[in-house]
Amino acid sequence: MEHLVEHMRTSYHSVHEPICGICKKHCRSFESLREHLIGPLPKQECKNIFNIRGCRLCLTILDSPNARWIHQERCQFSSINAGLLARFANLGIRDNLTVDNGGTRGPQVVALACKMVGGGSDGSLDLCARVCLIDESENIIFHTYVKPPIPVTNYRYETTGIRPEYLRDAMPLRQVQRKIQDFLCNGEPMWKIRPKGGKARILVGHGLDHDLDRLQIEYPAIMMRDTAKYPPLMKTSKLSNSLKYLTQAYLGYDIQTGIQDPYEDCVATLRLYMRMRSQVHKIEDYPLASDPQNRNNFASWRQNELERMAPEQLLEISRSDYYCWCLDSRDM
């Protein structure tokens, strides 16, 4: 019991973790759950049932093989039409950015993606040359090529499809930065932005710290939902998965084949976010281990009391050490 209490004190098991639908094992990430079910060394009993009734995308266990077939038809997303992406590649400036001062109910969600060209003597310095923003319905609300502040030495055409003439009369970086910053804050001063009840928009993306840095935009971390840093979507080694892998593994289609489009990346990150947000977890008044009300749940002075608890009771008082995106759905 002493070892179990110590394990619970440091593991932060909670109702928000991915859980095996067969043996109820708690996993730190979906990758860990995937390895448990269909990895090189799976739990054989769980693997056998999963192969008959499990969804390989969301890892849910269904009631029957027929229920799995119906579920997977809904769970599988289709890729974006190649012809549509080709038209977006030739799209100039599209600017539907509006500040509504929080007129809509609940925080609005937008997804952002950038494509980088190279600067510096060896072309290794990332410079934002194209940016796209979409809304929850996957509609483009802002798209433009961006004129970098320093000369481009490598256009990385094989992956970006960007040519010098696309950037010659493009929107200057400073103007792009101001437009996006104002749109995200939505009329709310930066110092006043808060996760609940505010007007600022939730920003979804993959590698957002890097994208915002290249756009010279500051935005509070509490309003960002980054698929590269969300613990359930990370590797078991706690490193980030690529967006290409996450889309193939959890949405069921391929992206970034050949020339890459920021709209395609926006849609993929938004779909991943919506899938994570739609999970149904038990409602807790104070769901985070960092909440003051949970400060003494596993305090050392409670050791004797904790050792007398059943494992189920320890799990009942254990809380998550990360913000689960399902909590966003309660404000919508």
Short mmCIF file of C-alpha atoms in Angstrom, two decimals:
data_model
loop_
_atom_site.label_atom_id
_atom_site.label_comp_id
_atom_site.label_asym_id
_atom_site.label_seq_id
_atom_site.Cartn_x
_atom_site.Cartn_y
_atom_site.Cartn_z
CA MET A 1 0.00 0.00 0.00
CA GLU A 2 2.90 2.33 0.69
CA HIS A 3 4.16 1.84 -2.88
CA LEU A 4 0.64 2.24 -4.30
CA VAL A 5 0.14 5.55 -2.46
CA GLU A 6 3.50 6.81 -3.73
CA HIS A 7 2.55 5.74 -7.25
CA MET A 8 -0.77 7.58 -7.07
CA ARG A 9 0.96 10.65 -5.65
CA THR A 10 3.21 10.98 -8.71
CA SER A 11 1.13 9.45 -11.54
CA TYR A 12 -1.84 11.88 -11.50
CA HIS A 13 -4.25 9.19 -12.67
CA SER A 14 -7.69 10.64 -13.37
CA VAL A 15 -10.96 10.15 -15.24
CA HIS A 16 -9.46 12.24 -18.08
CA GLU A 17 -6.76 9.72 -19.02
CA PRO A 18 -7.19 7.28 -21.91
CA ILE A 19 -8.53 4.06 -20.37
CA CYS A 20 -8.67 0.55 -21.83
CA GLY A 21 -12.32 -0.30 -22.41
CA ILE A 22 -11.63 -3.95 -21.55
CA CYS A 23 -9.36 -4.18 -18.48
CA LYS A 24 -9.77 -0.50 -17.42
CA LYS A 25 -6.01 0.13 -17.37
CA HIS A 26 -5.18 3.85 -17.13
CA CYS A 27 -2.70 5.10 -19.76
CA ARG A 28 -0.85 8.40 -19.93
CA SER A 29 -1.49 8.79 -23.66
CA PHE A 30 -3.42 7.26 -26.53
CA GLU A 31 -0.09 5.96 -27.85
CA SER A 32 0.37 4.05 -24.61
CA LEU A 33 -3.18 2.69 -24.92
CA ARG A 34 -2.53 1.74 -28.56
CA GLU A 35 0.59 -0.20 -27.52
CA HIS A 36 -1.41 -1.91 -24.77
CA LEU A 37 -4.05 -3.03 -27.32
CA ILE A 38 -2.20 -3.66 -30.59
CA GLY A 39 1.49 -2.89 -29.98
CA PRO A 40 4.46 -5.29 -30.23
CA LEU A 41 3.75 -6.64 -26.73
CA PRO A 42 0.01 -6.14 -26.13
CA LYS A 43 -2.08 -7.61 -23.36
CA GLN A 44 -3.30 -10.67 -25.26
CA GLU A 45 -6.80 -10.82 -23.78
CA CYS A 46 -7.40 -7.14 -24.60
CA LYS A 47 -5.90 -7.54 -28.07
CA ASN A 48 -8.19 -10.45 -28.93
CA ILE A 49 -11.33 -8.51 -27.98
CA PHE A 50 -10.08 -5.28 -29.59
CA ASN A 51 -9.47 -7.05 -32.92
CA ILE A 52 -13.14 -8.03 -32.98
CA ARG A 53 -14.88 -5.00 -31.45
CA GLY A 54 -12.31 -2.16 -31.28
CA CYS A 55 -12.04 1.02 -33.38
CA ARG A 56 -8.47 1.53 -34.58
CA LEU A 57 -8.90 5.31 -34.75
CA CYS A 58 -10.43 6.37 -31.40
CA LEU A 59 -9.57 3.04 -29.64
CA THR A 60 -13.14 2.66 -28.33
CA ILE A 61 -14.51 -0.84 -27.62
CA LEU A 62 -17.96 -1.37 -29.20
CA ASP A 63 -20.68 -3.84 -28.23
CA SER A 64 -20.43 -6.00 -31.35
CA PRO A 65 -18.53 -6.32 -34.66
CA ASN A 66 -21.51 -4.80 -36.45
CA ALA A 67 -21.56 -1.83 -34.04
CA ARG A 68 -17.85 -1.37 -34.73
CA TRP A 69 -18.44 -1.29 -38.49
CA ILE A 70 -21.16 1.38 -38.12
CA HIS A 71 -19.02 3.38 -35.68
CA GLN A 72 -15.93 3.36 -37.90
CA GLU A 73 -17.94 4.73 -40.82
CA ARG A 74 -18.57 7.82 -38.67
CA CYS A 75 -15.16 7.87 -37.01
CA GLN A 76 -13.19 7.89 -40.27
CA PHE A 77 -12.67 11.35 -41.76
CA SER A 78 -12.17 11.89 -45.47
CA SER A 79 -9.19 13.83 -46.78
CA ILE A 80 -9.58 17.25 -48.36
CA ASN A 81 -10.17 17.23 -52.10
CA ALA A 82 -6.90 17.72 -54.02
CA GLY A 83 -8.58 20.06 -56.50
CA LEU A 84 -9.81 22.20 -53.63
CA LEU A 85 -6.29 22.45 -52.23
CA ALA A 86 -4.98 23.43 -55.66
CA ARG A 87 -7.47 26.31 -55.75
CA PHE A 88 -6.42 27.41 -52.27
CA ALA A 89 -2.78 27.47 -53.41
CA ASN A 90 -3.73 30.18 -55.91
CA LEU A 91 -5.86 32.04 -53.40
CA GLY A 92 -4.68 35.56 -52.74
CA ILE A 93 -5.69 37.50 -49.67
CA ARG A 94 -8.89 36.38 -48.01
CA ASP A 95 -9.69 38.49 -44.98
CA ASN A 96 -12.87 37.88 -43.00
CA LEU A 97 -11.32 38.76 -39.66
CA THR A 98 -13.81 40.62 -37.49
CA VAL A 99 -13.79 41.69 -33.86
CA ASP A 100 -17.22 41.04 -32.36
CA ASN A 101 -16.28 41.89 -28.75
CA GLY A 102 -17.59 38.53 -27.53
CA GLY A 103 -21.04 38.88 -29.08
CA THR A 104 -21.41 35.11 -29.59
CA ARG A 105 -22.12 32.73 -26.72
CA GLY A 106 -19.09 30.87 -25.41
CA PRO A 107 -15.50 31.15 -26.62
CA GLN A 108 -15.04 30.83 -30.37
CA VAL A 109 -12.50 28.31 -31.67
CA VAL A 110 -10.18 29.00 -34.61
CA ALA A 111 -7.29 26.99 -36.05
CA LEU A 112 -4.06 28.45 -37.41
CA ALA A 113 -1.29 27.03 -39.57
CA CYS A 114 1.73 28.56 -41.31
CA LYS A 115 4.15 27.51 -44.02
CA MET A 116 7.76 28.55 -43.69
CA VAL A 117 10.43 29.46 -46.20
CA GLY A 118 14.14 29.73 -45.36
CA GLY A 119 16.25 32.77 -44.55
CA GLY A 120 19.83 33.31 -43.50
CA SER A 121 23.01 32.32 -45.28
CA ASP A 122 22.14 28.60 -45.31
CA GLY A 123 18.36 28.95 -45.62
CA SER A 124 17.72 27.25 -42.26
CA LEU A 125 16.02 30.20 -40.54
CA ASP A 126 12.24 29.74 -40.64
CA LEU A 127 10.33 32.71 -42.07
CA CYS A 128 6.54 32.69 -42.24
CA ALA A 129 5.50 33.04 -45.89
CA ARG A 130 1.90 31.83 -45.80
CA VAL A 131 -0.72 31.75 -43.07
CA CYS A 132 -4.27 30.41 -42.83
CA LEU A 133 -6.99 30.70 -40.17
CA ILE A 134 -10.24 28.71 -40.20
CA ASP A 135 -13.36 28.61 -38.03
CA GLU A 136 -15.06 25.62 -36.39
CA SER A 137 -16.94 24.87 -39.63
CA GLU A 138 -13.62 24.60 -41.52
CA ASN A 139 -14.31 27.83 -43.43
CA ILE A 140 -11.33 30.05 -44.26
CA ILE A 141 -11.53 33.32 -42.35
CA PHE A 142 -8.03 34.55 -43.19
CA HIS A 143 -5.48 33.50 -45.78
CA THR A 144 -2.53 35.39 -47.19
CA TYR A 145 1.01 35.08 -48.41
CA VAL A 146 3.35 36.95 -46.08
CA LYS A 147 6.29 39.16 -47.05
CA PRO A 148 9.14 38.23 -44.67
CA PRO A 149 11.13 41.05 -43.05
CA ILE A 150 14.46 39.70 -44.36
CA PRO A 151 15.46 38.20 -47.74
CA VAL A 152 14.40 34.62 -48.53
CA THR A 153 17.32 32.35 -49.44
CA ASN A 154 15.41 29.06 -49.76
CA TYR A 155 11.78 28.91 -50.89
CA ARG A 156 11.56 25.16 -50.09
CA TYR A 157 9.36 24.81 -53.15
CA GLU A 158 9.14 21.00 -52.94
CA THR A 159 7.04 21.25 -49.78
CA THR A 160 5.71 24.84 -49.75
CA GLY A 161 4.93 25.37 -53.44
CA ILE A 162 5.86 29.02 -52.87
CA ARG A 163 7.55 31.00 -55.66
CA PRO A 164 9.30 34.40 -55.41
CA GLU A 165 6.49 36.17 -57.28
CA TYR A 166 3.97 35.04 -54.62
CA LEU A 167 5.77 37.10 -51.98
CA ARG A 168 6.74 40.13 -54.06
CA ASP A 169 3.51 42.05 -53.31
CA ALA A 170 2.41 39.98 -50.30
CA MET A 171 1.06 41.45 -47.06
CA PRO A 172 3.88 42.65 -44.78
CA LEU A 173 4.53 40.57 -41.66
CA ARG A 174 3.76 43.48 -39.31
CA GLN A 175 0.30 43.95 -40.85
CA VAL A 176 -0.44 40.21 -40.66
CA GLN A 177 0.69 40.17 -37.03
CA ARG A 178 -1.57 43.05 -36.06
CA LYS A 179 -4.63 41.63 -37.86
CA ILE A 180 -4.35 38.17 -36.31
CA GLN A 181 -3.51 39.49 -32.83
CA ASP A 182 -6.56 41.78 -32.82
CA PHE A 183 -8.79 38.98 -34.10
CA LEU A 184 -7.65 36.51 -31.44
CA CYS A 185 -8.00 38.97 -28.56
CA ASN A 186 -11.44 39.95 -29.92
CA GLY A 187 -11.53 43.35 -28.25
CA GLU A 188 -10.14 42.13 -24.93
CA PRO A 189 -6.89 43.61 -23.52
CA MET A 190 -4.10 41.03 -23.35
CA TRP A 191 -3.72 41.41 -19.56
CA LYS A 192 -7.44 40.76 -19.06
CA ILE A 193 -7.70 37.53 -21.08
CA ARG A 194 -8.94 34.59 -19.01
CA PRO A 195 -9.97 31.02 -19.91
CA LYS A 196 -13.56 31.26 -18.65
CA GLY A 197 -16.16 33.88 -19.48
CA GLY A 198 -13.91 36.09 -21.62
CA LYS A 199 -14.18 37.30 -25.21
CA ALA A 200 -10.81 36.07 -26.52
CA ARG A 201 -10.79 33.14 -28.95
CA ILE A 202 -9.41 29.64 -28.37
CA LEU A 203 -6.52 29.04 -30.79
CA VAL A 204 -5.89 25.51 -32.12
CA GLY A 205 -2.75 24.45 -33.97
CA HIS A 206 0.27 22.15 -34.11
CA GLY A 207 3.52 23.65 -32.83
CA LEU A 208 1.79 26.93 -31.99
CA ASP A 209 4.74 28.35 -30.03
CA HIS A 210 6.87 28.22 -33.18
CA ASP A 211 4.16 29.59 -35.50
CA LEU A 212 3.33 32.51 -33.20
CA ASP A 213 7.00 33.26 -32.69
CA ARG A 214 7.54 33.48 -36.46
CA LEU A 215 4.45 35.72 -36.72
CA GLN A 216 5.73 37.82 -33.79
CA ILE A 217 2.42 37.31 -31.99
CA GLU A 218 2.01 37.02 -28.22
CA TYR A 219 -0.98 35.07 -26.93
CA PRO A 220 -1.70 33.52 -23.51
CA ALA A 221 -0.98 29.80 -23.23
CA ILE A 222 -4.29 29.30 -21.40
CA MET A 223 -6.09 30.09 -24.69
CA MET A 224 -3.99 27.76 -26.89
CA ARG A 225 -4.78 24.13 -27.72
CA ASP A 226 -1.64 22.63 -29.25
CA THR A 227 -1.88 19.10 -30.66
CA ALA A 228 1.93 18.84 -30.44
CA LYS A 229 1.92 19.39 -26.67
CA TYR A 230 -1.36 17.82 -25.52
CA PRO A 231 -0.32 14.89 -23.24
CA PRO A 232 -2.90 12.32 -24.53
CA LEU A 233 -1.63 12.87 -28.11
CA MET A 234 2.09 12.65 -27.30
CA LYS A 235 4.41 9.67 -27.58
CA THR A 236 5.00 7.39 -24.59
CA SER A 237 8.44 9.04 -24.40
CA LYS A 238 6.61 12.38 -23.86
CA LEU A 239 7.88 13.72 -27.19
CA SER A 240 5.55 15.25 -29.78
CA ASN A 241 4.03 13.27 -32.64
CA SER A 242 4.03 14.81 -36.09
CA LEU A 243 0.74 16.21 -37.38
CA LYS A 244 1.05 13.85 -40.33
CA TYR A 245 1.14 10.83 -37.98
CA LEU A 246 -1.67 12.08 -35.72
CA THR A 247 -3.95 12.65 -38.72
CA GLN A 248 -3.30 9.20 -40.13
CA ALA A 249 -3.61 7.42 -36.75
CA TYR A 250 -6.60 9.25 -35.24
CA LEU A 251 -8.51 10.67 -38.22
CA GLY A 252 -7.79 7.94 -40.77
CA TYR A 253 -6.42 9.85 -43.76
CA ASP A 254 -3.10 11.18 -45.09
CA ILE A 255 -1.88 14.77 -45.26
CA GLN A 256 1.33 16.56 -46.31
CA THR A 257 1.93 14.38 -49.35
CA GLY A 258 3.95 16.50 -51.78
CA ILE A 259 3.32 20.23 -51.65
CA GLN A 260 1.77 21.10 -48.28
CA ASP A 261 -1.12 23.48 -47.71
CA PRO A 262 -1.75 25.36 -44.45
CA TYR A 263 -5.52 24.93 -44.88
CA GLU A 264 -5.08 21.15 -44.78
CA ASP A 265 -3.05 21.47 -41.57
CA CYS A 266 -5.68 23.77 -40.04
CA VAL A 267 -8.44 21.26 -40.75
CA ALA A 268 -6.41 18.36 -39.32
CA THR A 269 -5.60 20.15 -36.05
CA LEU A 270 -9.19 21.35 -35.69
CA ARG A 271 -10.56 17.83 -36.21
CA LEU A 272 -8.10 16.42 -33.67
CA TYR A 273 -9.13 19.09 -31.17
CA MET A 274 -12.84 18.43 -31.74
CA ARG A 275 -12.30 14.69 -31.29
CA MET A 276 -10.50 15.23 -28.00
CA ARG A 277 -13.03 17.84 -26.84
CA SER A 278 -16.00 15.56 -27.55
CA GLN A 279 -14.86 12.89 -25.10
CA VAL A 280 -17.28 12.34 -22.24
CA HIS A 281 -15.62 12.27 -18.84
CA LYS A 282 -17.01 12.38 -15.32
CA ILE A 283 -17.70 15.95 -14.20
CA GLU A 284 -15.62 17.09 -11.24
CA ASP A 285 -15.93 20.43 -9.44
CA TYR A 286 -12.15 20.79 -9.28
CA PRO A 287 -10.60 18.61 -12.02
CA LEU A 288 -6.95 19.71 -11.80
CA ALA A 289 -4.30 18.59 -9.33
CA SER A 290 -3.15 22.22 -9.24
CA ASP A 291 -6.53 23.43 -7.95
CA PRO A 292 -6.12 24.68 -4.34
CA GLN A 293 -8.94 22.38 -3.21
CA ASN A 294 -6.81 19.34 -4.21
CA ARG A 295 -3.56 20.50 -2.62
CA ASN A 296 -3.70 18.05 0.29
CA ASN A 297 -5.21 15.03 -1.50
CA PHE A 298 -1.93 13.10 -1.24
CA ALA A 299 -0.14 15.15 1.42
CA SER A 300 2.56 13.25 3.30
CA TRP A 301 0.86 13.92 6.65
CA ARG A 302 -2.09 11.83 5.37
CA GLN A 303 0.11 8.80 4.65
CA ASN A 304 -1.45 6.47 7.24
CA GLU A 305 -4.97 7.43 6.19
CA LEU A 306 -4.12 6.97 2.49
CA GLU A 307 -2.63 3.51 3.09
CA ARG A 308 -5.92 2.36 4.61
CA MET A 309 -7.88 3.41 1.49
CA ALA A 310 -8.93 0.98 -1.23
CA PRO A 311 -7.40 1.56 -4.71
CA GLU A 312 -10.79 2.79 -5.94
CA GLN A 313 -10.85 5.41 -3.19
CA LEU A 314 -7.35 6.61 -4.08
CA LEU A 315 -8.41 6.95 -7.71
CA GLU A 316 -11.48 8.91 -6.59
CA ILE A 317 -9.32 11.67 -5.04
CA SER A 318 -6.62 11.64 -7.73
CA ARG A 319 -6.68 14.51 -10.22
CA SER A 320 -5.18 15.28 -13.63
CA ASP A 321 -1.96 17.28 -14.01
CA TYR A 322 -3.06 18.68 -17.40
CA TYR A 323 -6.10 20.57 -18.67
CA CYS A 324 -8.36 18.12 -20.50
CA TRP A 325 -9.94 19.60 -23.63
CA CYS A 326 -13.29 18.02 -22.73
CA LEU A 327 -13.57 20.86 -20.19
CA ASP A 328 -13.89 23.33 -23.09
CA SER A 329 -17.21 21.76 -24.11
CA ARG A 330 -18.81 22.89 -20.84
CA ASP A 331 -18.42 26.53 -21.87
CA MET A 332 -19.89 26.10 -25.36
#
